[in-house]
Amino acid sequence: MFAIALALVLTPQQAAIRALADQDMRVATVGTRLAQGAAAMCPGQHLSTAGLVIQDAAQYSAATRDDARSALMLGEGPTVVGVVEGAGLAARIGDVVVAVDGATVAARPRAGAYDRVAQVEDAIEGATAPKVALDIRRGGASLPIDLAVVAGCRSRFQIVQGGLDKTQADGRYVQISERMLSLAPTDDALAAIMAHELAHNILRHAALKTPSKLAEYEADRLSVWLVGRAGYDLGAVMPFWEALKKRSDYGIFSDGTHPGWKNRLAAIAATLAEVRAQKAAGAPLVPSPQEDASQPPKAR
Ligand SMILES: [Zn+2]
């Protein structure tokens, strides 16, 4: 990712805002790569991804808004605060988005603080590959830029504040808590848990209404393929899940809906072996048709 290099001393509040924006950037980076890598696995569920993180000063309370402007270079309107590496290279941090594919962004928020950001994100996601045309304001100048967009699986990734070891997928969003983020020391480890939640969305598990152990097996197994397809380190998968297993207070995985850890880890290990074998053979990283991911592993 591109670091936001500002040669100024930040106040504690500005530093906190920047730290959260850095975490947003991390989640956007891993999420974009996973969603794009998974594109072949989610027929009918695509959207365009451009790898931009956009914020609006209106999102911040009156007490923090000026600090947010300073810390993140926010302008008057939805502003680019992060650009995922390898994507959206025509965009720069500090660019204010004025129009997307000719549709002008509202001059000020209407219904809510996020609505201009949502308007830009919706327009980019709905753009027809391979590019989307943005009108932006950079410094004092207005200029048009073409942004490359890539098809990805239809999920938005966001951080939820709070101390729980929590992640969830509702079919549209993948949410990850700040504490779960802190449990994933590297992007490779973060990819393991985010791929699990993306897999729930790809497999449309939210439609099941009630949590199911079989759904967890399916998500665990598909997640390993998604990690491999995105090019993240498969060697980080088992250490992440083993570390999570050691945490006895891990809420969502101890409520009886996630299968027993022993079975889960065995299924993940078995899938890792399959993915590695396919990779070694230079074959596409897709589950073999014989594999029935809905069944728990047998031998135990
Ligand atoms: Zn799950």
Tab-separated table of C-alpha atoms and ligand atoms in Angstrom:
chain	number	residue	atom	x	y	z
A	1	MET	CA	0.000	0.000	0.000
A	2	PHE	CA	1.023	3.586	-0.325
A	3	ALA	CA	1.830	5.105	3.001
A	4	ILE	CA	0.224	8.455	3.586
A	5	ALA	CA	3.388	10.500	3.982
A	6	LEU	CA	2.781	13.761	5.747
A	7	ALA	CA	5.634	15.739	7.187
A	8	LEU	CA	3.787	17.059	10.182
A	9	VAL	CA	3.393	16.166	13.813
A	10	LEU	CA	-0.005	14.659	14.529
A	11	THR	CA	-2.001	15.332	17.655
A	12	PRO	CA	-3.112	12.199	19.542
A	13	GLN	CA	-6.589	12.480	18.017
A	14	GLN	CA	-5.163	12.911	14.515
A	15	ALA	CA	-2.857	9.953	15.100
A	16	ALA	CA	-5.829	7.819	16.187
A	17	ILE	CA	-7.743	8.797	13.043
A	18	ARG	CA	-4.739	7.942	10.898
A	19	ALA	CA	-4.240	4.599	12.656
A	20	LEU	CA	-7.845	3.631	11.945
A	21	ALA	CA	-7.481	4.734	8.318
A	22	ASP	CA	-4.368	2.557	8.042
A	23	GLN	CA	-6.397	-0.415	9.289
A	24	ASP	CA	-9.151	0.419	6.763
A	25	MET	CA	-6.486	0.380	4.083
A	26	ARG	CA	-5.241	-3.007	5.244
A	27	VAL	CA	-8.718	-4.512	5.135
A	28	ALA	CA	-9.396	-2.908	1.736
A	29	THR	CA	-6.137	-4.295	0.359
A	30	VAL	CA	-6.759	-7.864	1.506
A	31	GLY	CA	-10.471	-7.694	0.634
A	32	THR	CA	-9.856	-6.375	-2.884
A	33	ARG	CA	-7.260	-9.034	-3.598
A	34	LEU	CA	-9.456	-11.841	-2.236
A	35	ALA	CA	-12.576	-10.630	-4.080
A	36	GLN	CA	-10.738	-10.263	-7.388
A	37	GLY	CA	-8.958	-13.600	-7.002
A	38	ALA	CA	-12.271	-15.306	-6.246
A	39	ALA	CA	-14.099	-13.823	-9.273
A	40	ALA	CA	-14.302	-17.132	-11.153
A	41	MET	CA	-15.884	-18.772	-8.090
A	42	CYS	CA	-18.921	-16.493	-7.787
A	43	PRO	CA	-20.860	-16.539	-11.071
A	44	GLY	CA	-23.670	-14.003	-11.092
A	45	GLN	CA	-22.301	-12.200	-8.024
A	46	HIS	CA	-19.824	-9.780	-9.578
A	47	LEU	CA	-19.104	-6.119	-9.140
A	48	SER	CA	-16.291	-3.857	-10.275
A	49	THR	CA	-13.485	-3.164	-7.835
A	50	ALA	CA	-11.069	-0.259	-8.119
A	51	GLY	CA	-9.125	-0.502	-4.870
A	52	LEU	CA	-9.899	2.969	-3.557
A	53	VAL	CA	-10.641	3.850	0.053
A	54	ILE	CA	-12.870	6.919	0.154
A	55	GLN	CA	-13.980	9.048	3.095
A	56	ASP	CA	-16.046	12.183	3.577
A	57	ALA	CA	-15.317	14.748	6.297
A	58	ALA	CA	-19.055	14.690	6.956
A	59	GLN	CA	-18.591	11.226	8.493
A	60	TYR	CA	-16.791	12.785	11.437
A	61	SER	CA	-18.369	14.521	14.392
A	62	ALA	CA	-17.951	18.272	14.704
A	63	ALA	CA	-15.383	17.656	17.452
A	64	THR	CA	-13.130	15.494	15.269
A	65	ARG	CA	-13.798	16.820	11.757
A	66	ASP	CA	-10.947	19.303	11.558
A	67	ASP	CA	-8.504	16.696	12.854
A	68	ALA	CA	-9.801	14.235	10.266
A	69	ARG	CA	-9.305	16.810	7.513
A	70	SER	CA	-5.713	17.364	8.590
A	71	ALA	CA	-4.832	13.742	9.241
A	72	LEU	CA	-6.357	12.350	6.039
A	73	MET	CA	-6.112	15.318	3.644
A	74	LEU	CA	-9.900	15.337	3.292
A	75	GLY	CA	-11.272	17.896	0.861
A	76	GLU	CA	-14.760	19.241	0.228
A	77	GLY	CA	-16.434	16.022	-0.855
A	78	PRO	CA	-15.703	12.307	-0.987
A	79	THR	CA	-11.913	12.084	-0.885
A	80	VAL	CA	-9.483	9.290	-1.754
A	81	VAL	CA	-7.655	8.386	1.478
A	82	GLY	CA	-6.068	5.155	0.271
A	83	VAL	CA	-5.161	3.427	-2.993
A	84	VAL	CA	-4.626	-0.326	-3.001
A	85	GLU	CA	-1.284	-1.208	-4.521
A	86	GLY	CA	-1.512	-2.250	-8.143
A	87	ALA	CA	-4.988	-0.785	-8.548
A	88	GLY	CA	-6.365	2.624	-9.333
A	89	LEU	CA	-2.943	4.045	-10.015
A	90	ALA	CA	-4.437	7.075	-11.736
A	91	ALA	CA	-5.983	8.152	-8.432
A	92	ARG	CA	-4.020	9.838	-5.659
A	93	ILE	CA	-4.567	10.365	-1.991
A	94	GLY	CA	-6.321	13.704	-1.528
A	95	ASP	CA	-8.260	13.514	-4.806
A	96	VAL	CA	-11.840	14.711	-4.327
A	97	VAL	CA	-14.333	12.775	-6.472
A	98	VAL	CA	-16.665	15.167	-8.305
A	99	ALA	CA	-18.359	12.776	-10.742
A	100	VAL	CA	-18.348	9.076	-11.655
A	101	ASP	CA	-19.058	8.083	-15.258
A	102	GLY	CA	-20.614	11.510	-15.800
A	103	ALA	CA	-22.918	11.378	-12.768
A	104	THR	CA	-22.160	14.327	-10.482
A	105	VAL	CA	-21.687	13.643	-6.782
A	106	ALA	CA	-24.070	15.618	-4.556
A	107	ALA	CA	-22.673	18.960	-3.419
A	108	ARG	CA	-23.385	18.092	0.194
A	109	PRO	CA	-24.639	15.061	2.105
A	110	ARG	CA	-28.404	14.631	1.938
A	111	ALA	CA	-29.846	11.763	3.940
A	112	GLY	CA	-26.770	10.818	5.919
A	113	ALA	CA	-23.092	11.426	6.499
A	114	TYR	CA	-22.036	8.479	4.317
A	115	ASP	CA	-24.320	9.015	1.359
A	116	ARG	CA	-21.785	10.702	-0.919
A	117	VAL	CA	-19.210	7.990	-0.225
A	118	ALA	CA	-21.919	5.400	-0.882
A	119	GLN	CA	-22.832	7.136	-4.144
A	120	VAL	CA	-19.222	6.962	-5.365
A	121	GLU	CA	-18.743	3.356	-4.211
A	122	ASP	CA	-22.017	2.234	-5.804
A	123	ALA	CA	-21.117	3.936	-9.104
A	124	ILE	CA	-17.649	2.366	-9.210
A	125	GLU	CA	-19.019	-1.081	-8.319
A	126	GLY	CA	-21.612	-0.737	-11.087
A	127	ALA	CA	-19.101	0.450	-13.698
A	128	THR	CA	-18.491	-1.675	-16.758
A	129	ALA	CA	-14.962	-3.097	-16.875
A	130	PRO	CA	-12.266	-2.346	-17.824
A	131	LYS	CA	-12.473	1.235	-16.588
A	132	VAL	CA	-14.514	3.917	-14.920
A	133	ALA	CA	-14.233	7.635	-15.680
A	134	LEU	CA	-13.850	9.926	-12.680
A	135	ASP	CA	-13.873	13.707	-12.593
A	136	ILE	CA	-11.712	14.741	-9.695
A	137	ARG	CA	-10.390	17.850	-8.029
A	138	ARG	CA	-6.688	17.695	-7.242
A	139	GLY	CA	-5.206	20.723	-5.568
A	140	GLY	CA	-6.864	23.604	-7.375
A	141	ALA	CA	-7.339	21.753	-10.648
A	142	SER	CA	-10.236	19.758	-12.058
A	143	LEU	CA	-9.264	16.817	-14.201
A	144	PRO	CA	-10.699	13.627	-15.658
A	145	ILE	CA	-9.011	10.311	-14.864
A	146	ASP	CA	-9.705	6.791	-16.059
A	147	LEU	CA	-9.539	4.216	-13.314
A	148	ALA	CA	-9.007	0.545	-14.104
A	149	VAL	CA	-11.698	-1.670	-12.597
A	150	VAL	CA	-11.545	-5.433	-12.174
A	151	ALA	CA	-14.424	-7.826	-11.575
A	152	GLY	CA	-14.595	-9.250	-8.082
A	153	CYS	CA	-17.036	-11.145	-5.904
A	154	ARG	CA	-19.770	-8.959	-4.493
A	155	SER	CA	-18.706	-8.156	-0.942
A	156	ARG	CA	-17.805	-4.976	0.877
A	157	PHE	CA	-15.272	-5.198	3.657
A	158	GLN	CA	-15.420	-3.041	6.733
A	159	ILE	CA	-14.070	-2.733	10.241
A	160	VAL	CA	-16.417	-2.647	13.191
A	161	GLN	CA	-15.154	-1.036	16.353
A	162	GLY	CA	-15.142	-2.923	19.584
A	163	GLY	CA	-13.268	-5.478	21.584
A	164	LEU	CA	-14.917	-8.707	20.529
A	165	ASP	CA	-13.088	-11.322	18.486
A	166	LYS	CA	-15.763	-10.983	15.932
A	167	THR	CA	-16.279	-11.379	12.224
A	168	GLN	CA	-19.456	-11.791	10.263
A	169	ALA	CA	-20.822	-11.986	6.756
A	170	ASP	CA	-24.383	-10.998	5.916
A	171	GLY	CA	-24.316	-11.714	2.187
A	172	ARG	CA	-23.198	-8.227	1.219
A	173	TYR	CA	-20.748	-7.100	3.880
A	174	VAL	CA	-17.803	-8.781	5.525
A	175	GLN	CA	-17.219	-7.175	8.893
A	176	ILE	CA	-14.159	-7.652	11.009
A	177	SER	CA	-13.653	-6.275	14.486
A	178	GLU	CA	-10.661	-4.217	15.534
A	179	ARG	CA	-9.626	-6.919	17.974
A	180	MET	CA	-9.784	-9.648	15.341
A	181	LEU	CA	-7.580	-7.440	13.167
A	182	SER	CA	-5.054	-7.309	15.979
A	183	LEU	CA	-5.038	-11.124	16.072
A	184	ALA	CA	-3.912	-11.271	12.443
A	185	PRO	CA	-0.348	-9.959	12.574
A	186	THR	CA	0.250	-10.162	8.810
A	187	ASP	CA	-1.887	-9.649	5.727
A	188	ASP	CA	-1.443	-13.365	4.977
A	189	ALA	CA	-3.026	-14.220	8.333
A	190	LEU	CA	-5.748	-11.623	7.825
A	191	ALA	CA	-6.520	-13.222	4.457
A	192	ALA	CA	-7.294	-16.530	6.229
A	193	ILE	CA	-10.135	-15.094	8.326
A	194	MET	CA	-11.412	-12.668	5.696
A	195	ALA	CA	-11.521	-15.493	3.128
A	196	HIS	CA	-13.657	-17.525	5.541
A	197	GLU	CA	-16.222	-14.711	5.714
A	198	LEU	CA	-16.048	-13.997	1.967
A	199	ALA	CA	-16.711	-17.707	1.426
A	200	HIS	CA	-19.894	-17.438	3.506
A	201	ASN	CA	-21.073	-14.647	1.167
A	202	ILE	CA	-20.093	-16.496	-2.018
A	203	LEU	CA	-21.928	-19.592	-0.765
A	204	ARG	CA	-24.973	-17.436	0.116
A	205	HIS	CA	-25.031	-18.729	3.664
A	206	ALA	CA	-26.869	-15.658	4.959
A	207	ALA	CA	-29.945	-17.105	3.233
A	208	LEU	CA	-29.798	-20.078	5.621
A	209	LYS	CA	-31.003	-17.779	8.439
A	210	THR	CA	-29.739	-20.113	11.114
A	211	PRO	CA	-26.055	-20.917	11.655
A	212	SER	CA	-25.064	-24.388	10.577
A	213	LYS	CA	-22.027	-26.563	11.125
A	214	LEU	CA	-22.083	-27.737	7.527
A	215	ALA	CA	-21.999	-24.124	6.373
A	216	GLU	CA	-18.887	-23.636	8.482
A	217	TYR	CA	-17.191	-26.639	6.869
A	218	GLU	CA	-18.049	-25.266	3.443
A	219	ALA	CA	-16.706	-21.818	4.316
A	220	ASP	CA	-13.536	-23.252	5.874
A	221	ARG	CA	-12.790	-25.312	2.811
A	222	LEU	CA	-13.604	-22.697	0.204
A	223	SER	CA	-11.600	-20.132	2.173
A	224	VAL	CA	-8.380	-22.057	1.624
A	225	TRP	CA	-8.941	-22.045	-2.142
A	226	LEU	CA	-9.626	-18.297	-1.986
A	227	VAL	CA	-6.399	-17.657	-0.060
A	228	GLY	CA	-4.499	-19.606	-2.711
A	229	ARG	CA	-6.248	-17.884	-5.609
A	230	ALA	CA	-5.439	-14.443	-4.169
A	231	GLY	CA	-1.778	-15.418	-3.934
A	232	TYR	CA	-1.520	-15.126	-0.169
A	233	ASP	CA	0.846	-17.378	1.748
A	234	LEU	CA	-0.832	-20.742	2.359
A	235	GLY	CA	1.710	-21.286	5.123
A	236	ALA	CA	-0.024	-18.632	7.213
A	237	VAL	CA	-3.402	-20.394	7.221
A	238	MET	CA	-2.876	-23.137	9.837
A	239	PRO	CA	-0.904	-20.950	12.276
A	240	PHE	CA	-3.718	-18.382	12.207
A	241	TRP	CA	-6.481	-20.891	12.941
A	242	GLU	CA	-4.382	-22.693	15.546
A	243	ALA	CA	-3.747	-19.399	17.325
A	244	LEU	CA	-7.462	-18.658	17.245
A	245	LYS	CA	-8.252	-22.101	18.660
A	246	LYS	CA	-6.054	-21.288	21.648
A	247	ARG	CA	-8.276	-18.372	22.535
A	248	SER	CA	-10.981	-19.846	24.697
A	249	ASP	CA	-13.011	-16.624	24.687
A	250	TYR	CA	-13.499	-16.655	20.950
A	251	GLY	CA	-17.242	-15.961	20.939
A	252	ILE	CA	-18.619	-16.986	17.570
A	253	PHE	CA	-16.527	-20.124	17.377
A	254	SER	CA	-17.517	-21.407	20.805
A	255	ASP	CA	-21.286	-21.066	20.543
A	256	GLY	CA	-21.850	-24.525	19.089
A	257	THR	CA	-22.507	-23.384	15.525
A	258	HIS	CA	-18.910	-23.590	14.443
A	259	PRO	CA	-17.888	-27.247	14.334
A	260	GLY	CA	-15.418	-28.601	16.839
A	261	TRP	CA	-11.948	-27.226	16.458
A	262	LYS	CA	-10.349	-30.617	15.947
A	263	ASN	CA	-12.557	-31.371	12.965
A	264	ARG	CA	-12.241	-27.874	11.588
A	265	LEU	CA	-8.460	-27.872	11.678
A	266	ALA	CA	-8.358	-31.332	10.102
A	267	ALA	CA	-10.616	-30.173	7.261
A	268	ILE	CA	-8.551	-27.040	6.709
A	269	ALA	CA	-5.340	-29.084	6.689
A	270	ALA	CA	-6.808	-31.542	4.182
A	271	THR	CA	-7.921	-28.722	1.909
A	272	LEU	CA	-4.522	-27.059	2.194
A	273	ALA	CA	-2.947	-30.274	0.910
A	274	GLU	CA	-5.323	-30.289	-2.067
A	275	VAL	CA	-4.656	-26.643	-2.903
A	276	ARG	CA	-0.904	-27.150	-2.657
A	277	ALA	CA	-1.095	-30.217	-4.920
A	278	GLN	CA	-3.074	-28.287	-7.551
A	279	LYS	CA	-0.649	-25.408	-7.310
A	280	ALA	CA	2.370	-27.716	-7.674
A	281	ALA	CA	0.755	-29.262	-10.750
A	282	GLY	CA	0.158	-25.815	-12.235
A	283	ALA	CA	-3.564	-26.566	-12.296
A	284	PRO	CA	-6.280	-23.961	-11.690
A	285	LEU	CA	-7.071	-23.537	-8.002
A	286	VAL	CA	-10.637	-24.805	-7.977
A	287	PRO	CA	-12.089	-27.525	-5.769
A	288	SER	CA	-12.272	-30.867	-7.544
A	289	PRO	CA	-15.803	-31.830	-8.624
A	290	GLN	CA	-15.603	-34.987	-6.479
A	291	GLU	CA	-15.103	-33.000	-3.335
A	292	ASP	CA	-18.270	-32.629	-1.365
A	293	ALA	CA	-17.490	-29.662	0.824
A	294	SER	CA	-20.774	-30.016	2.642
A	295	GLN	CA	-19.617	-33.141	4.451
A	296	PRO	CA	-17.418	-33.069	7.527
A	297	PRO	CA	-14.194	-35.065	7.318
A	298	LYS	CA	-14.877	-38.761	7.907
A	299	ALA	CA	-12.020	-40.415	9.736
A	300	ARG	CA	-12.631	-39.559	13.369
B	1	ZN	ZN	-18.054	-18.945	9.816
